[in-house]
Short mmCIF file of C-alpha atoms and ligand atoms in Angstrom, two decimals:
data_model
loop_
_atom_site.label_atom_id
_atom_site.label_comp_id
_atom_site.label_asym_id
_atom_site.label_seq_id
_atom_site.Cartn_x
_atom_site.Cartn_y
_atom_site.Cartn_z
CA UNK A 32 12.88 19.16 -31.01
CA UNK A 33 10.50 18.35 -28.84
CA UNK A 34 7.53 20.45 -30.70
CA UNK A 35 8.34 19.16 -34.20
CA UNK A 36 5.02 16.71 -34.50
CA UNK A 37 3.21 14.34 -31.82
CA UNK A 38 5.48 10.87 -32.07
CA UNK A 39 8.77 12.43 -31.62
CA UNK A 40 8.07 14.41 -29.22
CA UNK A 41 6.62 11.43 -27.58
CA UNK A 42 9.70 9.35 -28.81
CA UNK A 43 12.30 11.65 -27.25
CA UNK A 44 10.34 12.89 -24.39
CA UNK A 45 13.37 12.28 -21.84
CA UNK A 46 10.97 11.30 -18.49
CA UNK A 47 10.13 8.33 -20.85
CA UNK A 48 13.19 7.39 -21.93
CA UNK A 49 14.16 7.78 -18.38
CA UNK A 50 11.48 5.00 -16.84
CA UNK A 51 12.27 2.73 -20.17
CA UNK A 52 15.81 2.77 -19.69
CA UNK A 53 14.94 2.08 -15.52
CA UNK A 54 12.58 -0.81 -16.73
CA UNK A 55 15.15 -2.33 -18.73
CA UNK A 56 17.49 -2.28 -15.77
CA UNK A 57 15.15 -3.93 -13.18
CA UNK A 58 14.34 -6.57 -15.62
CA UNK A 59 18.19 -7.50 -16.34
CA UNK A 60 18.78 -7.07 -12.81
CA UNK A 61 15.77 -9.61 -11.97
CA UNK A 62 17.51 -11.90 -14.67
CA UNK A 63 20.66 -11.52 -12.67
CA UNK A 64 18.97 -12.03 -9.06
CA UNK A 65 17.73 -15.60 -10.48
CA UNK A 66 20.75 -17.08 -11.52
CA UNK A 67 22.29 -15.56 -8.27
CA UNK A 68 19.47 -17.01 -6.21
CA UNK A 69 18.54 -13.82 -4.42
CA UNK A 70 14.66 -14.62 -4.48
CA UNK A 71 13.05 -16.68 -1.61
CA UNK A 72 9.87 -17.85 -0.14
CA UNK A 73 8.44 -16.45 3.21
CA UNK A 74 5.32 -18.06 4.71
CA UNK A 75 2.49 -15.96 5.74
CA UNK A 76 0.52 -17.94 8.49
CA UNK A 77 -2.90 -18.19 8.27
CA UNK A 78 -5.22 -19.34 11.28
CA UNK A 79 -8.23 -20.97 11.84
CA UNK A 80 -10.05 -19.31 15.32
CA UNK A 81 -9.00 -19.10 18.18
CA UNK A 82 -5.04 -19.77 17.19
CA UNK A 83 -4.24 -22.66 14.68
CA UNK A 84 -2.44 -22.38 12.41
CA UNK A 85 -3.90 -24.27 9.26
CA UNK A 86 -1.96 -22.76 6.65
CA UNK A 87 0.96 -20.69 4.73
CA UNK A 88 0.65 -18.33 1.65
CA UNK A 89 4.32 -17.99 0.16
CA UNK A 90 5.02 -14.44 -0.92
CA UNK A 91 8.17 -14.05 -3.26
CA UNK A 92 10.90 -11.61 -1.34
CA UNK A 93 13.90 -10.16 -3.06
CA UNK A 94 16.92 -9.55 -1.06
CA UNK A 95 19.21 -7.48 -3.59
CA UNK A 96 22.92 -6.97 -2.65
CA UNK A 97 22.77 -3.22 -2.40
CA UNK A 98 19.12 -2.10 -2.26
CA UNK A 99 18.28 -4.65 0.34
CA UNK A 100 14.65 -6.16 0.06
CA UNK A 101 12.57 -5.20 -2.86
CA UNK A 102 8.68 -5.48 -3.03
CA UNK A 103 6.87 -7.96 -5.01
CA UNK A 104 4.87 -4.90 -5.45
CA UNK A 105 7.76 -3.23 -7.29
CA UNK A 106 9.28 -6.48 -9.67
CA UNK A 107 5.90 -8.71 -10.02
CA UNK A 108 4.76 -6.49 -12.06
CA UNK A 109 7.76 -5.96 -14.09
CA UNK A 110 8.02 -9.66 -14.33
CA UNK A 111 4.78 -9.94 -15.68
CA UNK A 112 4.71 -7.22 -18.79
CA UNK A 113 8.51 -8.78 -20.09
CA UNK A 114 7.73 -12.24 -19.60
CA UNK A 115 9.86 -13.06 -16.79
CA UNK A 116 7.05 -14.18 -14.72
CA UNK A 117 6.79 -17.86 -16.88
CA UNK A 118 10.51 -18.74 -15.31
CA UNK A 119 9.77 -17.14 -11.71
CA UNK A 120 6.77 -18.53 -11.29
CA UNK A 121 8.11 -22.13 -12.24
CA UNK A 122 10.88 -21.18 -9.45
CA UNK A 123 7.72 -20.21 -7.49
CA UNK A 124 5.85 -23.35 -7.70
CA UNK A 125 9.13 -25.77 -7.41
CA UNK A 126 10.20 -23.94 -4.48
CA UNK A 127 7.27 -24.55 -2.58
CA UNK A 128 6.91 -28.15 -3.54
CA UNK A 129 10.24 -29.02 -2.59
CA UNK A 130 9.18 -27.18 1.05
CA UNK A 131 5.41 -29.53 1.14
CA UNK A 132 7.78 -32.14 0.92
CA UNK A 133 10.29 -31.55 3.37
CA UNK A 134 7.75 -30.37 6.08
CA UNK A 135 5.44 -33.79 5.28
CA UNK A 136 7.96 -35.54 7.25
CA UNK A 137 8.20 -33.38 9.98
CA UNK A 138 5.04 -33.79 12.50
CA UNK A 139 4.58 -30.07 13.67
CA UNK A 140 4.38 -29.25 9.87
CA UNK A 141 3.18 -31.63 7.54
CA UNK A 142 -0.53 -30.50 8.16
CA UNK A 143 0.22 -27.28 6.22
CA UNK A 144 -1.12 -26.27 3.67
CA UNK A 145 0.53 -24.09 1.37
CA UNK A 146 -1.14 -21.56 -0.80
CA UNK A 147 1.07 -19.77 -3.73
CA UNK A 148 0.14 -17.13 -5.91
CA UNK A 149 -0.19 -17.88 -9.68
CA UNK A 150 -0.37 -14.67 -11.89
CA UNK A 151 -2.45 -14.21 -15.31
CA UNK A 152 0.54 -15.27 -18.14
CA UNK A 153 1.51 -18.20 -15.91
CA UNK A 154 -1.98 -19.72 -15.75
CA UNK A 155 -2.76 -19.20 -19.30
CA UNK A 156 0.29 -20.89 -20.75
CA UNK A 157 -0.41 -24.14 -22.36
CA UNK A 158 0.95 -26.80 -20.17
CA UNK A 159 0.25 -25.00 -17.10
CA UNK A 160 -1.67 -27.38 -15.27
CA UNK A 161 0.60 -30.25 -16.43
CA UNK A 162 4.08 -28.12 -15.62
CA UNK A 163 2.42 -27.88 -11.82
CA UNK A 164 1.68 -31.99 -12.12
CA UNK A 165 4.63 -32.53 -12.94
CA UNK A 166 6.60 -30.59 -10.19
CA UNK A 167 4.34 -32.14 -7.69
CA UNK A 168 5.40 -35.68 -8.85
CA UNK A 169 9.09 -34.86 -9.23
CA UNK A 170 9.25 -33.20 -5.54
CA UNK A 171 6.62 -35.77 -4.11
CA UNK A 172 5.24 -33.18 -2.17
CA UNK A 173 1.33 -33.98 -1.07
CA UNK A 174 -0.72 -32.99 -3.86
CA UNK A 175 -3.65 -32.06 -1.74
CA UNK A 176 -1.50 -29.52 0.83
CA UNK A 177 -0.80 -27.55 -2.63
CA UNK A 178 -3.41 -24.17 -2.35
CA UNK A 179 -3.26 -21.86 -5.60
CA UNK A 180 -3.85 -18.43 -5.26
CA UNK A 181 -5.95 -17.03 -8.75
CA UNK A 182 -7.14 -13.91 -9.07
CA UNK A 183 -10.53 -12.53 -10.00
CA UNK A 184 -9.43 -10.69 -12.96
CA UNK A 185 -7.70 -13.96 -14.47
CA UNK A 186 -10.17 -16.02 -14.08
CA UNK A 187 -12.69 -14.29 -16.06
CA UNK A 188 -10.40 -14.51 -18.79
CA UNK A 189 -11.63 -17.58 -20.88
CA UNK A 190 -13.48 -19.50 -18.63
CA UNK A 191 -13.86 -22.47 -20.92
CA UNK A 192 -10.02 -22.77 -20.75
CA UNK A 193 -9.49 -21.57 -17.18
CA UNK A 194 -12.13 -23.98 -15.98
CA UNK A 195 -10.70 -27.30 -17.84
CA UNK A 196 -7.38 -26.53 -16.10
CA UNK A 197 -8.94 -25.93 -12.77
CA UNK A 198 -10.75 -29.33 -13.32
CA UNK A 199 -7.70 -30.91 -14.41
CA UNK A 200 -5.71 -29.84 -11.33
CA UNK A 201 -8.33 -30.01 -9.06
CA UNK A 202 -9.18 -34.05 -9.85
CA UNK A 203 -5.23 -34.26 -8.71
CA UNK A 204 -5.76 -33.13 -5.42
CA UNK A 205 -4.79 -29.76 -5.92
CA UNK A 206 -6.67 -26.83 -4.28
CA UNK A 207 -7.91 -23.16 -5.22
CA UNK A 208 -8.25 -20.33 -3.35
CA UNK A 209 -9.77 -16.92 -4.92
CA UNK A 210 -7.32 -13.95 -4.29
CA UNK A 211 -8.26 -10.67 -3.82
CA UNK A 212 -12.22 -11.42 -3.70
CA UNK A 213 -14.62 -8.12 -3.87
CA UNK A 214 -12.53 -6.50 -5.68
CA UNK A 215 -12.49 -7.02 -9.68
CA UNK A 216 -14.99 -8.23 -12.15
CA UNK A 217 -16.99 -10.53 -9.79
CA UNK A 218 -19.80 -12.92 -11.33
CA UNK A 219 -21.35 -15.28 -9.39
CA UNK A 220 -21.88 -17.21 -12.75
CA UNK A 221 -18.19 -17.97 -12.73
CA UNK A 222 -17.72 -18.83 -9.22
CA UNK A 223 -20.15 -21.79 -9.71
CA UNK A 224 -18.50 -23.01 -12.49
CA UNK A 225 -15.28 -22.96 -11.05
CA UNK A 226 -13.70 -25.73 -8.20
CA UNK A 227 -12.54 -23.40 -5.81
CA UNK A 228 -12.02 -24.19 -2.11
CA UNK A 229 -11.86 -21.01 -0.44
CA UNK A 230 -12.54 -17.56 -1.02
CA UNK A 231 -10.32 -14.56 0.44
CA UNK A 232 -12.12 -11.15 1.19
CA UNK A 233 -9.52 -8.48 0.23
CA UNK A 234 -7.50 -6.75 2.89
CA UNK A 235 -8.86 -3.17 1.74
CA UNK A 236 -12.44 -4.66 3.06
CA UNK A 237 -10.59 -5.66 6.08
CA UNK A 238 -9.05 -2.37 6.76
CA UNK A 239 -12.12 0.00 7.25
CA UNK A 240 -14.74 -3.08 8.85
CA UNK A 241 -15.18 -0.99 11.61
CA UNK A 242 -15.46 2.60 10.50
CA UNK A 243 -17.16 1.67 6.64
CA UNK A 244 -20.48 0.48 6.91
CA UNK A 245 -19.97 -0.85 3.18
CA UNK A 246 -17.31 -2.43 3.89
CA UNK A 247 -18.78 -4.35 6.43
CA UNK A 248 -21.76 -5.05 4.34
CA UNK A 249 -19.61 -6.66 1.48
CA UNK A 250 -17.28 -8.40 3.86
CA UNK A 251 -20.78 -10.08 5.05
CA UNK A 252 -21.76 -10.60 1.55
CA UNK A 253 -18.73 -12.54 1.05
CA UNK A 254 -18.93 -14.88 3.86
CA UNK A 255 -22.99 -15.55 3.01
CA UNK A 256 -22.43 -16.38 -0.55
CA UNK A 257 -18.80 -18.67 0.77
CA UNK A 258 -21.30 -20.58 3.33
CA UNK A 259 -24.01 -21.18 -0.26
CA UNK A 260 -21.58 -22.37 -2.09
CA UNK A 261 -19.65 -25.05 0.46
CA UNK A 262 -16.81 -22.59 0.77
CA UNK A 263 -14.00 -21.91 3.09
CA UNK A 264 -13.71 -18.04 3.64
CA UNK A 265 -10.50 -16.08 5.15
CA UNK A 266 -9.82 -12.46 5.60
CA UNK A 267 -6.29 -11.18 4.55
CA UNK A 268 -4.87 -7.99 6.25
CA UNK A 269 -5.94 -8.58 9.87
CA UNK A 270 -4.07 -6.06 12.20
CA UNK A 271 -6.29 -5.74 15.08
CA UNK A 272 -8.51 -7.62 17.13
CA UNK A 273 -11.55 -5.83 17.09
CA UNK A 274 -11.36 -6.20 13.13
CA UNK A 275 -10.81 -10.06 13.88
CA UNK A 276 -13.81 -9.70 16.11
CA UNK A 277 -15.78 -7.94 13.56
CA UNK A 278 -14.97 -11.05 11.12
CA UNK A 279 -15.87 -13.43 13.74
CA UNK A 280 -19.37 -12.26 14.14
CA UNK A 281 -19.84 -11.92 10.98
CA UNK A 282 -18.83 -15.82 10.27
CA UNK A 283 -15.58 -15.77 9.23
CA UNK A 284 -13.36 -18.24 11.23
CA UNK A 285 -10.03 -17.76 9.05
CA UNK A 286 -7.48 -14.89 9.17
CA UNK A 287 -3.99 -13.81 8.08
CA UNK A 288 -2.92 -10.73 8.61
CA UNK A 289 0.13 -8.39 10.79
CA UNK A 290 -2.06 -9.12 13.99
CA UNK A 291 -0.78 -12.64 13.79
CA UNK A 292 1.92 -12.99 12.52
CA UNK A 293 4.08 -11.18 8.99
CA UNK A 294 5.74 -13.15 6.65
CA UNK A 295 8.47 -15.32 7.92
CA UNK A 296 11.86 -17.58 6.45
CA UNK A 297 11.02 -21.48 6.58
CA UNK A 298 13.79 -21.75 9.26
CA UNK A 299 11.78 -19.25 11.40
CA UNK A 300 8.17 -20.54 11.37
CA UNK A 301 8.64 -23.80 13.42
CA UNK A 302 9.00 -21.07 16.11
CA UNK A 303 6.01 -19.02 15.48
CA UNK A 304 3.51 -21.62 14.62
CA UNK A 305 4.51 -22.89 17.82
CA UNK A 306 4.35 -19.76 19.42
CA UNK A 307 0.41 -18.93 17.77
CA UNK A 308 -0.56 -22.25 18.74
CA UNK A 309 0.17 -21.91 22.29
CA UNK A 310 -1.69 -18.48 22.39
P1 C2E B 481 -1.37 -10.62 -2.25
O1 C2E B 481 -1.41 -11.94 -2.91
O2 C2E B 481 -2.69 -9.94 -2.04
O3 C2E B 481 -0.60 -10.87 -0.87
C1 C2E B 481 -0.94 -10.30 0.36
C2 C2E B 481 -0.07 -9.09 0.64
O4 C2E B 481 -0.53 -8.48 1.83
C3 C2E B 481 1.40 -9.44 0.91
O5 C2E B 481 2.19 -8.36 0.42
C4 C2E B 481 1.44 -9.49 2.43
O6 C2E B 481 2.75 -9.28 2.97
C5 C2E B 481 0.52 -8.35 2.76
N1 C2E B 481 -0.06 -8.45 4.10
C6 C2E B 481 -0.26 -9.54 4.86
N2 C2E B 481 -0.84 -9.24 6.03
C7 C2E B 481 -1.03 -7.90 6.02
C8 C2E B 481 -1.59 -6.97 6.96
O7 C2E B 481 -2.05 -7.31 8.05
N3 C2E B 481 -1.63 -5.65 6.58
C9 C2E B 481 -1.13 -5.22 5.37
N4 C2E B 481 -1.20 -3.92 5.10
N5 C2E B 481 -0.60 -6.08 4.47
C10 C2E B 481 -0.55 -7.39 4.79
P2 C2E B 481 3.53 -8.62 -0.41
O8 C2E B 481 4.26 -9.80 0.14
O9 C2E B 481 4.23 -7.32 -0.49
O10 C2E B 481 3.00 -9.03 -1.84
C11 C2E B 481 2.31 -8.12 -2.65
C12 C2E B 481 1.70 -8.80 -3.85
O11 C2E B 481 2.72 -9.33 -4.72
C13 C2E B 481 0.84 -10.02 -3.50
O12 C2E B 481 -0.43 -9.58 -3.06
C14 C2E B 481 0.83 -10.74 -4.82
O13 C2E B 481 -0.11 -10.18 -5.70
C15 C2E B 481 2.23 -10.47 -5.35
N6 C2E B 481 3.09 -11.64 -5.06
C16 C2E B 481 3.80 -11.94 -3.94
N7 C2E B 481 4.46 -13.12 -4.08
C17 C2E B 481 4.15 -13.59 -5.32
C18 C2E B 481 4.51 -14.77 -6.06
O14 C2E B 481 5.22 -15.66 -5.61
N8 C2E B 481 3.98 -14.87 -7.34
C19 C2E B 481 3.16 -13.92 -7.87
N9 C2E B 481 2.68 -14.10 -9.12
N10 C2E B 481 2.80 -12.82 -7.19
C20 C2E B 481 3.28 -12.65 -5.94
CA1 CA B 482 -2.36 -13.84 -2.46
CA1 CA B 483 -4.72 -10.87 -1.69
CA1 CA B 484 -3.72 -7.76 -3.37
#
């Protein structure tokens, strides 16, 4: 059968039907795990040198009953061809407005900021920047502790439309911080026209500072064109010191990475910031 003509053979090609039938699975078991509340929050600290700790990036984690924890790397994306990504991200951004809130009345925490990540449907829906209003008002957490996390390759989409949200959000107090920097489709057209905060240099820059010379060379790009523009600049994937060392000399005062400290529960990372801090 499987030699009869192009599209069946494509149609019945059993691998295929295999990975659609195991795509079908992980998104009704992702339906499953959100009305079971098997997704939570940890909080990545991020530090300004020599050791405070100025902010959190939440990264989604899914503890499943028998596989354990999955990757984000392994249902984000899932989430994001079927749809599923509109409702999770909504969890997403509730979630960690409800935590702003709660830590703005405790002193060791309420200078956090917290920075989520938003992914390319979510943004582009509609009422996204009034859905993320909205939560903010309805949680009362501190508009201006709220960091979100865009991507290079979404904001290039539409920049009429991705810039009057930004503006929108922005006049609210709400902050931006560009993911994954380096990496995509980078303008510098679009970076002016755009209110962000903070740029991040991507942890595959990060990894090879000291051996790459390229690496290096963009890395130092980055930070120039951040200290042009008025930005804030942090490097993501920091596991040693002398690549923390290589960032400092290069400019860059802000890091997150294994070196410091991994993602962490909320009920753990009173202990660790106090822990960095001290350090
Ligand atoms: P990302 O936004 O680039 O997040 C940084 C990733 O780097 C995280 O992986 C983090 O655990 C990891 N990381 C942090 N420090 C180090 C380090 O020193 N070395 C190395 N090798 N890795 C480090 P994670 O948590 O597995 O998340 C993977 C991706 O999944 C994220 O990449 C992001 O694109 C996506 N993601 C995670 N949470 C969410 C979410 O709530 N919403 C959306 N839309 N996407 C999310
Ligand atoms: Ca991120
Ligand atoms: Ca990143
Ligand atoms: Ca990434």
């Amino acid at each position: 059968a499987k030699n009869t003509g192009k599209n069946t053979a494509c149609l019945f090609d059993p691998s295929m039907q295999k990975a659609a039938e195991k795509k079908l699975q992980r998104e009704s078991q992702i339906r499953y795990a959100m009305v079971q509340n098997q997704f939570e929050l940890h909080y990545q600290p991020q530090i300004l040198n020599p050791s405070r700790v100025t902010s959190v990036e939440a990264l989604i984690r899914w503890q499943h009953p028998d596989e354990g924890w999955i990757s984000p790397a392994d249902f984000i994306p899932v989430c994001e061809e079927s749809g599923l990504i509109l409702e999770l991200g909504e969890w997403v951004v509730d979630t960690a407005c409800q935590q702003l809130a709660a830590w703005s009345f405790d002193k060791s925490k309420a200078h956090l900021i917290v920075a989520i990540n938003i992914s390319a449907k979510q943004f582009h829906q509609k009422d996204f920047a009034n859905q993320v209003i909205k939560t903010v008002e309805r949680t009362g957490a501190p508009a201006e502790k709220l960091e979100l996390e865009l991507t290079e390759s979404l904001v290039v989409q539409d920049i009429n439309d991705v810039a009057s949200k930004m503006d929108e959000l922005r006049e609210y107090g709400i902050r931006f911080s560009l993911d994954d920097f380096g990496t995509g489709y980078s303008s510098l057209a679009y970076l002016k026209r755009l209110p962000f905060n903070q740029l991040k240099i991507d942890k595959s820059f990060v990894q090879d500072i000291l051996n790459d010379e390229s690496d290096l060379e963009i890395a130092k790009m980055i930070v120039a064109l951040a200290q042009t523009m008025n930005l804030e600049v942090i490097a993501e994937g920091v596991e040693t010191w002398p690549q923390a060392r290589a960032l400092a000399d290069i400019g860059c005062h802000r890091y997150q990475g294994f070196l410091f400290a991994r993602p962490i529960s909320a009920e753990k990372i009173t202990d660790t910031i106090a822990g960095l801090n001290q350090s």
